[in-house]
Tab-separated table of N, CA and C in Angstrom:
chain	number	residue	atom	x	y	z
A	2	UNK	N	136.672	47.856	134.146
A	2	UNK	CA	136.070	47.193	133.012
A	2	UNK	C	136.581	45.676	132.972
A	3	UNK	N	137.888	45.491	133.337
A	3	UNK	CA	138.436	44.151	133.292
A	3	UNK	C	137.714	43.271	134.382
A	4	UNK	N	137.410	43.905	135.535
A	4	UNK	CA	136.788	43.198	136.611
A	4	UNK	C	135.341	42.806	136.208
A	5	UNK	N	134.678	43.709	135.519
A	5	UNK	CA	133.292	43.490	135.020
A	5	UNK	C	133.247	42.313	134.043
A	6	UNK	N	134.239	42.284	133.117
A	6	UNK	CA	134.287	41.201	132.136
A	6	UNK	C	134.540	39.880	132.846
A	7	UNK	N	135.332	39.913	133.858
A	7	UNK	CA	135.630	38.639	134.695
A	7	UNK	C	134.324	38.174	135.364
A	8	UNK	N	133.587	39.105	135.886
A	8	UNK	CA	132.278	38.757	136.562
A	8	UNK	C	131.279	38.174	135.574
A	9	UNK	N	131.222	38.833	134.406
A	9	UNK	CA	130.375	38.262	133.357
A	9	UNK	C	130.734	36.924	132.932
A	10	UNK	N	132.060	36.709	132.703
A	10	UNK	CA	132.575	35.407	132.328
A	10	UNK	C	132.241	34.290	133.357
A	11	UNK	N	132.413	34.632	134.614
A	11	UNK	CA	132.142	33.705	135.652
A	11	UNK	C	130.631	33.388	135.657
A	12	UNK	N	129.786	34.298	135.550
A	12	UNK	CA	128.353	34.122	135.531
A	12	UNK	C	127.926	33.261	134.374
A	13	UNK	N	128.394	33.641	133.146
A	13	UNK	CA	128.001	32.945	131.934
A	13	UNK	C	128.515	31.468	131.975
A	14	UNK	N	129.775	31.270	132.455
A	14	UNK	CA	130.263	29.936	132.584
A	14	UNK	C	129.448	29.077	133.546
A	15	UNK	N	129.051	29.654	134.665
A	15	UNK	CA	128.237	28.929	135.651
A	15	UNK	C	126.864	28.583	135.025
A	16	UNK	N	126.287	29.473	134.394
A	16	UNK	CA	124.886	29.272	133.752
A	16	UNK	C	124.990	28.263	132.683
A	17	UNK	N	125.991	28.305	131.825
A	17	UNK	CA	126.148	27.350	130.707
A	17	UNK	C	126.466	25.920	131.252
A	18	UNK	N	127.212	25.809	132.305
A	18	UNK	CA	127.536	24.533	132.938
A	18	UNK	C	126.308	23.884	133.564
A	19	UNK	N	125.482	24.700	134.244
A	19	UNK	CA	124.259	24.197	134.798
A	19	UNK	C	123.284	23.766	133.752
A	20	UNK	N	123.020	24.702	132.799
A	20	UNK	CA	122.088	24.381	131.744
A	20	UNK	C	122.560	23.181	130.894
A	21	UNK	N	123.848	23.169	130.586
A	21	UNK	CA	124.372	22.035	129.791
A	21	UNK	C	124.216	20.694	130.427
A	22	UNK	N	124.440	20.683	131.763
A	22	UNK	CA	124.319	19.412	132.495
A	22	UNK	C	122.897	18.870	132.437
A	23	UNK	N	121.902	19.766	132.683
A	23	UNK	CA	120.514	19.392	132.655
A	23	UNK	C	120.005	19.058	131.244
A	24	UNK	N	120.357	19.857	130.239
A	24	UNK	CA	119.910	19.547	128.889
A	24	UNK	C	120.587	18.206	128.388
A	25	UNK	N	121.749	17.891	128.886
A	25	UNK	CA	122.429	16.619	128.496
A	25	UNK	C	121.515	15.492	128.909
A	26	UNK	N	121.068	15.534	130.167
A	26	UNK	CA	120.212	14.418	130.651
A	26	UNK	C	118.886	14.378	129.968
A	27	UNK	N	118.292	15.526	129.723
A	27	UNK	CA	117.044	15.587	129.013
A	27	UNK	C	117.171	15.160	127.553
A	28	UNK	N	118.176	15.583	126.906
A	28	UNK	CA	118.411	15.195	125.497
A	28	UNK	C	118.612	13.676	125.396
A	29	UNK	N	119.407	13.172	126.332
A	29	UNK	CA	119.617	11.705	126.363
A	29	UNK	C	118.251	11.004	126.483
A	30	UNK	N	117.438	11.470	127.448
A	30	UNK	CA	116.102	10.837	127.680
A	30	UNK	C	115.252	10.905	126.418
A	31	UNK	N	115.315	12.106	125.719
A	31	UNK	CA	114.524	12.305	124.548
A	31	UNK	C	114.921	11.439	123.318
A	32	UNK	N	116.218	11.398	123.066
A	32	UNK	CA	116.702	10.788	121.795
A	32	UNK	C	117.791	9.711	122.000
A	33	UNK	N	118.300	9.506	123.164
A	33	UNK	CA	119.361	8.564	123.414
A	33	UNK	C	120.676	9.050	122.755
A	34	UNK	N	121.704	8.238	122.930
A	34	UNK	CA	123.013	8.543	122.355
A	34	UNK	C	123.056	8.000	120.945
A	35	UNK	N	122.884	8.826	119.955
A	35	UNK	CA	122.901	8.443	118.585
A	35	UNK	C	123.658	9.460	117.799
A	36	UNK	N	123.529	9.408	116.474
A	36	UNK	CA	124.244	10.375	115.598
A	36	UNK	C	123.863	11.816	115.873
A	37	UNK	N	122.660	12.086	116.245
A	37	UNK	CA	122.220	13.484	116.347
A	37	UNK	C	122.349	13.998	117.785
A	38	UNK	N	122.840	13.101	118.692
A	38	UNK	CA	122.835	13.545	120.137
A	38	UNK	C	123.676	14.848	120.338
A	39	UNK	N	124.878	14.868	119.855
A	39	UNK	CA	125.723	16.033	120.175
A	39	UNK	C	125.129	17.316	119.621
A	40	UNK	N	124.653	17.246	118.359
A	40	UNK	CA	124.110	18.459	117.746
A	40	UNK	C	122.830	18.883	118.519
A	41	UNK	N	121.988	17.960	118.827
A	41	UNK	CA	120.702	18.294	119.520
A	41	UNK	C	120.978	18.800	120.951
A	42	UNK	N	121.959	18.196	121.605
A	42	UNK	CA	122.299	18.646	122.942
A	42	UNK	C	122.813	20.064	122.912
A	43	UNK	N	123.761	20.352	121.989
A	43	UNK	CA	124.314	21.750	121.979
A	43	UNK	C	123.203	22.701	121.562
A	44	UNK	N	122.388	22.356	120.571
A	44	UNK	CA	121.311	23.213	120.210
A	44	UNK	C	120.332	23.488	121.355
A	45	UNK	N	119.986	22.406	122.053
A	45	UNK	CA	119.085	22.572	123.258
A	45	UNK	C	119.737	23.461	124.314
A	46	UNK	N	120.980	23.268	124.541
A	46	UNK	CA	121.721	24.022	125.522
A	46	UNK	C	121.649	25.504	125.174
A	47	UNK	N	121.966	25.785	123.945
A	47	UNK	CA	122.005	27.213	123.499
A	47	UNK	C	120.588	27.823	123.563
A	48	UNK	N	119.582	27.123	123.063
A	48	UNK	CA	118.238	27.613	123.080
A	48	UNK	C	117.792	27.877	124.548
A	49	UNK	N	118.056	26.878	125.405
A	49	UNK	CA	117.657	27.040	126.783
A	49	UNK	C	118.451	28.209	127.442
A	50	UNK	N	119.737	28.331	127.124
A	50	UNK	CA	120.496	29.383	127.732
A	50	UNK	C	119.947	30.741	127.355
A	51	UNK	N	119.608	30.911	126.139
A	51	UNK	CA	119.086	32.233	125.597
A	51	UNK	C	117.773	32.526	126.200
A	52	UNK	N	116.923	31.502	126.361
A	52	UNK	CA	115.540	31.744	126.843
A	52	UNK	C	115.494	31.696	128.367
A	53	UNK	N	116.244	30.761	128.959
A	53	UNK	CA	116.078	30.492	130.426
A	53	UNK	C	116.924	31.382	131.318
A	54	UNK	N	118.099	31.781	130.877
A	54	UNK	CA	118.973	32.591	131.731
A	54	UNK	C	118.224	33.825	132.138
A	55	UNK	N	117.689	34.598	131.212
A	55	UNK	CA	116.943	35.812	131.720
A	55	UNK	C	115.736	35.472	132.645
A	56	UNK	N	115.000	34.449	132.232
A	56	UNK	CA	113.839	34.019	133.000
A	56	UNK	C	114.259	33.588	134.397
A	57	UNK	N	115.377	32.818	134.407
A	57	UNK	CA	115.881	32.285	135.695
A	57	UNK	C	116.303	33.396	136.649
A	58	UNK	N	116.993	34.409	136.133
A	58	UNK	CA	117.383	35.558	136.980
A	58	UNK	C	116.161	36.271	137.559
A	59	UNK	N	115.131	36.379	136.703
A	59	UNK	CA	113.940	37.057	137.096
A	59	UNK	C	113.118	36.190	138.137
A	60	UNK	N	113.086	34.874	137.846
A	60	UNK	CA	112.321	33.980	138.654
A	60	UNK	C	112.934	33.840	140.039
A	61	UNK	N	114.285	33.799	140.160
A	61	UNK	CA	114.851	33.747	141.520
A	61	UNK	C	114.547	34.928	142.340
A	62	UNK	N	114.467	36.129	141.731
A	62	UNK	CA	114.095	37.328	142.450
A	62	UNK	C	112.654	37.255	142.869
A	63	UNK	N	111.755	36.818	141.950
A	63	UNK	CA	110.300	36.787	142.306
A	63	UNK	C	110.070	35.779	143.415
A	64	UNK	N	110.629	34.518	143.157
A	64	UNK	CA	110.402	33.450	144.190
A	64	UNK	C	110.987	33.823	145.530
A	65	UNK	N	112.155	34.459	145.516
A	65	UNK	CA	112.721	34.883	146.822
A	65	UNK	C	111.889	35.903	147.510
A	66	UNK	N	111.313	36.837	146.778
A	66	UNK	CA	110.431	37.818	147.434
A	66	UNK	C	109.145	37.167	147.998
A	67	UNK	N	108.630	36.230	147.246
A	67	UNK	CA	107.404	35.535	147.717
A	67	UNK	C	107.708	34.753	148.923
A	68	UNK	N	108.818	34.038	148.966
A	68	UNK	CA	109.199	33.196	150.166
A	68	UNK	C	109.373	34.143	151.355
A	69	UNK	N	110.005	35.276	151.146
A	69	UNK	CA	110.238	36.191	152.311
A	69	UNK	C	108.902	36.733	152.801
A	70	UNK	N	107.997	37.000	151.912
A	70	UNK	CA	106.633	37.509	152.320
A	70	UNK	C	105.871	36.411	153.049
A	71	UNK	N	105.886	35.211	152.553
A	71	UNK	CA	105.137	34.143	153.145
A	71	UNK	C	105.765	33.604	154.423
A	72	UNK	N	107.048	33.593	154.388
A	72	UNK	CA	107.811	33.010	155.608
A	72	UNK	C	108.794	34.050	156.137
A	73	UNK	N	108.290	35.144	156.683
A	73	UNK	CA	109.223	36.247	157.175
A	73	UNK	C	110.044	35.869	158.342
A	74	UNK	N	109.594	34.892	159.161
A	74	UNK	CA	110.351	34.488	160.362
A	74	UNK	C	111.274	33.324	160.163
A	75	UNK	N	111.199	32.693	158.972
A	75	UNK	CA	111.987	31.544	158.737
A	75	UNK	C	113.497	31.962	158.577
A	76	UNK	N	114.386	31.096	158.948
A	76	UNK	CA	115.766	31.419	158.806
A	76	UNK	C	116.167	31.506	157.336
A	77	UNK	N	117.265	32.173	157.099
A	77	UNK	CA	117.732	32.361	155.697
A	77	UNK	C	118.017	30.971	155.032
A	78	UNK	N	118.581	30.093	155.819
A	78	UNK	CA	118.881	28.786	155.227
A	78	UNK	C	117.620	28.002	154.830
A	79	UNK	N	116.563	28.101	155.742
A	79	UNK	CA	115.317	27.453	155.368
A	79	UNK	C	114.679	28.112	154.163
A	80	UNK	N	114.708	29.436	154.114
A	80	UNK	CA	114.168	30.076	152.877
A	80	UNK	C	114.992	29.671	151.681
A	81	UNK	N	116.277	29.579	151.785
A	81	UNK	CA	117.061	29.196	150.608
A	81	UNK	C	116.695	27.808	150.066
A	82	UNK	N	116.443	26.879	151.051
A	82	UNK	CA	116.109	25.486	150.624
A	82	UNK	C	114.744	25.562	149.862
A	83	UNK	N	113.800	26.307	150.359
A	83	UNK	CA	112.481	26.416	149.723
A	83	UNK	C	112.607	27.102	148.345
A	84	UNK	N	113.395	28.103	148.286
A	84	UNK	CA	113.705	28.831	146.968
A	84	UNK	C	114.339	27.853	146.015
A	85	UNK	N	115.274	27.025	146.479
A	85	UNK	CA	115.950	26.061	145.678
A	85	UNK	C	115.010	25.048	145.053
A	86	UNK	N	114.106	24.491	145.865
A	86	UNK	CA	113.133	23.523	145.432
A	86	UNK	C	112.179	24.144	144.456
A	87	UNK	N	111.708	25.348	144.770
A	87	UNK	CA	110.729	26.006	143.842
A	87	UNK	C	111.422	26.353	142.562
A	88	UNK	N	112.633	26.834	142.589
A	88	UNK	CA	113.391	27.165	141.320
A	88	UNK	C	113.569	25.882	140.503
A	89	UNK	N	113.921	24.783	141.156
A	89	UNK	CA	114.180	23.518	140.366
A	89	UNK	C	112.830	23.134	139.670
A	90	UNK	N	111.763	23.186	140.385
A	90	UNK	CA	110.489	22.789	139.755
A	90	UNK	C	110.076	23.608	138.610
A	91	UNK	N	110.180	24.967	138.800
A	91	UNK	CA	109.782	25.870	137.732
A	91	UNK	C	110.734	25.766	136.547
A	92	UNK	N	111.977	25.917	136.808
A	92	UNK	CA	113.003	25.959	135.745
A	92	UNK	C	113.157	24.628	135.011
A	93	UNK	N	113.098	23.579	135.722
A	93	UNK	CA	113.244	22.225	135.146
A	93	UNK	C	112.044	21.975	134.254
A	94	UNK	N	110.826	22.400	134.627
A	94	UNK	CA	109.647	22.251	133.802
A	94	UNK	C	109.777	22.982	132.462
A	95	UNK	N	110.289	24.217	132.532
A	95	UNK	CA	110.414	24.990	131.295
A	95	UNK	C	111.546	24.361	130.474
A	96	UNK	N	112.669	24.088	131.156
A	96	UNK	CA	113.839	23.494	130.328
A	96	UNK	C	113.400	22.190	129.650
A	97	UNK	N	112.653	21.346	130.367
A	97	UNK	CA	112.268	20.116	129.775
A	97	UNK	C	111.375	20.351	128.583
A	98	UNK	N	110.482	21.322	128.655
A	98	UNK	CA	109.688	21.662	127.527
A	98	UNK	C	110.452	22.176	126.332
A	99	UNK	N	111.322	23.101	126.547
A	99	UNK	CA	112.154	23.637	125.489
A	99	UNK	C	113.023	22.592	124.866
A	100	UNK	N	113.671	21.798	125.668
A	100	UNK	CA	114.506	20.667	125.183
A	100	UNK	C	113.658	19.639	124.369
A	101	UNK	N	112.527	19.270	124.867
A	101	UNK	CA	111.615	18.318	124.187
A	101	UNK	C	111.150	18.869	122.883
A	102	UNK	N	110.752	20.125	122.844
A	102	UNK	CA	110.313	20.757	121.578
A	102	UNK	C	111.487	20.784	120.552
A	103	UNK	N	112.692	20.995	120.992
A	103	UNK	CA	113.809	21.007	120.136
A	103	UNK	C	114.194	19.592	119.602
A	104	UNK	N	113.978	18.574	120.417
A	104	UNK	CA	114.446	17.224	120.071
A	104	UNK	C	113.427	16.333	119.389
A	105	UNK	N	112.178	16.579	119.620
A	105	UNK	CA	111.139	15.659	119.219
A	105	UNK	C	110.140	16.294	118.275
A	106	UNK	N	109.821	15.661	117.200
A	106	UNK	CA	108.651	16.142	116.397
A	106	UNK	C	107.466	15.342	116.868
A	107	UNK	N	106.573	16.060	117.454
A	107	UNK	CA	105.368	15.348	118.043
A	107	UNK	C	104.124	15.679	117.175
A	108	UNK	N	103.162	14.735	117.167
A	108	UNK	CA	102.009	14.904	116.437
A	108	UNK	C	100.754	15.276	117.290
A	109	UNK	N	100.788	14.901	118.580
A	109	UNK	CA	99.740	15.128	119.477
A	109	UNK	C	100.179	15.801	120.753
A	110	UNK	N	99.366	16.508	121.380
A	110	UNK	CA	99.655	17.137	122.668
A	110	UNK	C	99.964	16.047	123.725
A	111	UNK	N	99.294	14.949	123.642
A	111	UNK	CA	99.499	13.832	124.546
A	111	UNK	C	100.937	13.303	124.413
A	112	UNK	N	101.391	13.128	123.166
A	112	UNK	CA	102.726	12.671	122.925
A	112	UNK	C	103.797	13.677	123.486
A	113	UNK	N	103.503	14.970	123.249
A	113	UNK	CA	104.417	15.994	123.762
A	113	UNK	C	104.474	15.909	125.323
A	114	UNK	N	103.343	15.755	125.933
A	114	UNK	CA	103.293	15.706	127.377
A	114	UNK	C	103.994	14.524	127.990
A	115	UNK	N	103.807	13.387	127.312
A	115	UNK	CA	104.541	12.174	127.795
A	115	UNK	C	106.026	12.305	127.676
A	116	UNK	N	106.538	12.803	126.550
A	116	UNK	CA	107.989	12.954	126.366
A	116	UNK	C	108.489	14.026	127.294
A	117	UNK	N	107.814	15.147	127.452
A	117	UNK	CA	108.165	16.233	128.336
A	117	UNK	C	108.257	15.698	129.775
A	118	UNK	N	107.283	14.922	130.259
A	118	UNK	CA	107.202	14.433	131.575
A	118	UNK	C	108.417	13.477	131.810
A	119	UNK	N	108.694	12.641	130.844
A	119	UNK	CA	109.903	11.748	130.968
A	119	UNK	C	111.176	12.504	131.116
A	120	UNK	N	111.356	13.578	130.318
A	120	UNK	CA	112.558	14.350	130.375
A	120	UNK	C	112.631	15.099	131.767
A	121	UNK	N	111.519	15.633	132.209
A	121	UNK	CA	111.462	16.296	133.492
A	121	UNK	C	111.799	15.407	134.585
A	122	UNK	N	111.189	14.244	134.705
A	122	UNK	CA	111.370	13.303	135.774
A	122	UNK	C	112.821	12.780	135.853
A	123	UNK	N	113.375	12.530	134.698
A	123	UNK	CA	114.785	12.004	134.761
A	123	UNK	C	115.770	13.074	135.140
A	124	UNK	N	115.568	14.352	134.831
A	124	UNK	CA	116.465	15.450	135.149
A	124	UNK	C	116.142	16.070	136.473
A	125	UNK	N	114.958	15.969	137.014
A	125	UNK	CA	114.614	16.599	138.238
A	125	UNK	C	115.519	16.319	139.424
A	126	UNK	N	115.951	15.085	139.731
A	126	UNK	CA	116.862	14.871	140.839
A	126	UNK	C	118.170	15.716	140.708
A	127	UNK	N	118.736	15.690	139.468
A	127	UNK	CA	119.912	16.497	139.280
A	127	UNK	C	119.588	18.024	139.425
A	128	UNK	N	118.449	18.421	138.890
A	128	UNK	CA	118.054	19.830	139.015
A	128	UNK	C	117.795	20.268	140.423
A	129	UNK	N	117.221	19.364	141.250
A	129	UNK	CA	117.040	19.700	142.614
A	129	UNK	C	118.374	19.757	143.419
A	130	UNK	N	119.264	18.894	143.106
A	130	UNK	CA	120.593	18.875	143.713
A	130	UNK	C	121.335	20.221	143.328
A	131	UNK	N	121.360	20.512	142.059
A	131	UNK	CA	122.019	21.762	141.614
A	131	UNK	C	121.325	22.947	142.211
A	132	UNK	N	120.041	22.993	142.142
A	132	UNK	CA	119.396	24.175	142.683
A	132	UNK	C	119.582	24.381	144.197
A	133	UNK	N	119.557	23.270	144.988
A	133	UNK	CA	119.784	23.441	146.394
A	133	UNK	C	121.224	23.860	146.658
A	134	UNK	N	122.191	23.320	145.899
A	134	UNK	CA	123.587	23.741	146.056
A	134	UNK	C	123.717	25.198	145.720
A	135	UNK	N	123.081	25.627	144.633
A	135	UNK	CA	123.149	27.051	144.186
A	135	UNK	C	122.601	27.954	145.253
A	136	UNK	N	121.392	27.694	145.751
A	136	UNK	CA	120.739	28.618	146.694
A	136	UNK	C	121.417	28.611	148.027
A	137	UNK	N	121.952	27.432	148.482
A	137	UNK	CA	122.499	27.464	149.816
A	137	UNK	C	124.009	27.701	149.869
A	138	UNK	N	124.716	27.296	148.840
A	138	UNK	CA	126.144	27.510	148.868
A	138	UNK	C	126.749	28.517	147.854
A	139	UNK	N	126.317	28.377	146.629
A	139	UNK	CA	126.883	29.172	145.572
A	139	UNK	C	126.376	30.616	145.533
A	140	UNK	N	125.034	30.733	145.568
A	140	UNK	CA	124.401	32.028	145.450
A	140	UNK	C	124.939	33.096	146.464
A	141	UNK	N	125.046	32.776	147.719
A	141	UNK	CA	125.538	33.810	148.622
A	141	UNK	C	127.019	34.264	148.295
A	142	UNK	N	127.793	33.326	147.900
A	142	UNK	CA	129.183	33.650	147.543
A	142	UNK	C	129.236	34.462	146.253
A	143	UNK	N	128.403	33.940	145.255
A	143	UNK	CA	128.391	34.637	143.965
A	143	UNK	C	127.881	36.105	144.171
A	144	UNK	N	126.835	36.294	144.969
A	144	UNK	CA	126.312	37.638	145.171
A	144	UNK	C	127.402	38.512	145.799
A	145	UNK	N	128.180	38.023	146.804
A	145	UNK	CA	129.243	38.791	147.386
A	145	UNK	C	130.302	39.145	146.303
A	146	UNK	N	130.617	38.182	145.485
A	146	UNK	CA	131.638	38.354	144.478
A	146	UNK	C	131.156	39.384	143.432
A	147	UNK	N	129.932	39.282	142.970
A	147	UNK	CA	129.408	40.215	141.964
A	147	UNK	C	129.257	41.657	142.573
A	148	UNK	N	129.043	41.712	143.897
A	148	UNK	CA	128.892	43.037	144.475
A	148	UNK	C	130.232	43.742	144.722
A	149	UNK	N	131.303	42.938	144.686
A	149	UNK	CA	132.598	43.522	144.988
A	149	UNK	C	133.146	44.324	143.820
């Protein structure tokens, strides 16, 4: 039981760190550093963590299976890079939407799309870096650790 609690703590800490980093950048792009920044950032991080963590675990499994089906002869490292890029694009898009909806009161769909796009584009380089590191370096080690 103690080992299971440790594994859960490691996983939750990792997820919150990743989500917190990305929502920090997105919240900054949405509202800048002002009085409401800390509150909005924490709120966005928690909302995204509650909604995205389950979706993320599901998406990595689905995307991984699709990549293996489409590229059965590709090396594992090549597949992991493709999975990382795909995960970054999908997850960042959803995270930017959730963060933008939390931070901005919009009156038109066009306004929402513009603010969402700005948040996505500014956070995407960090998201790609994190996702590639996760799929190529962290994920294999984390899977071994969680299986132990």
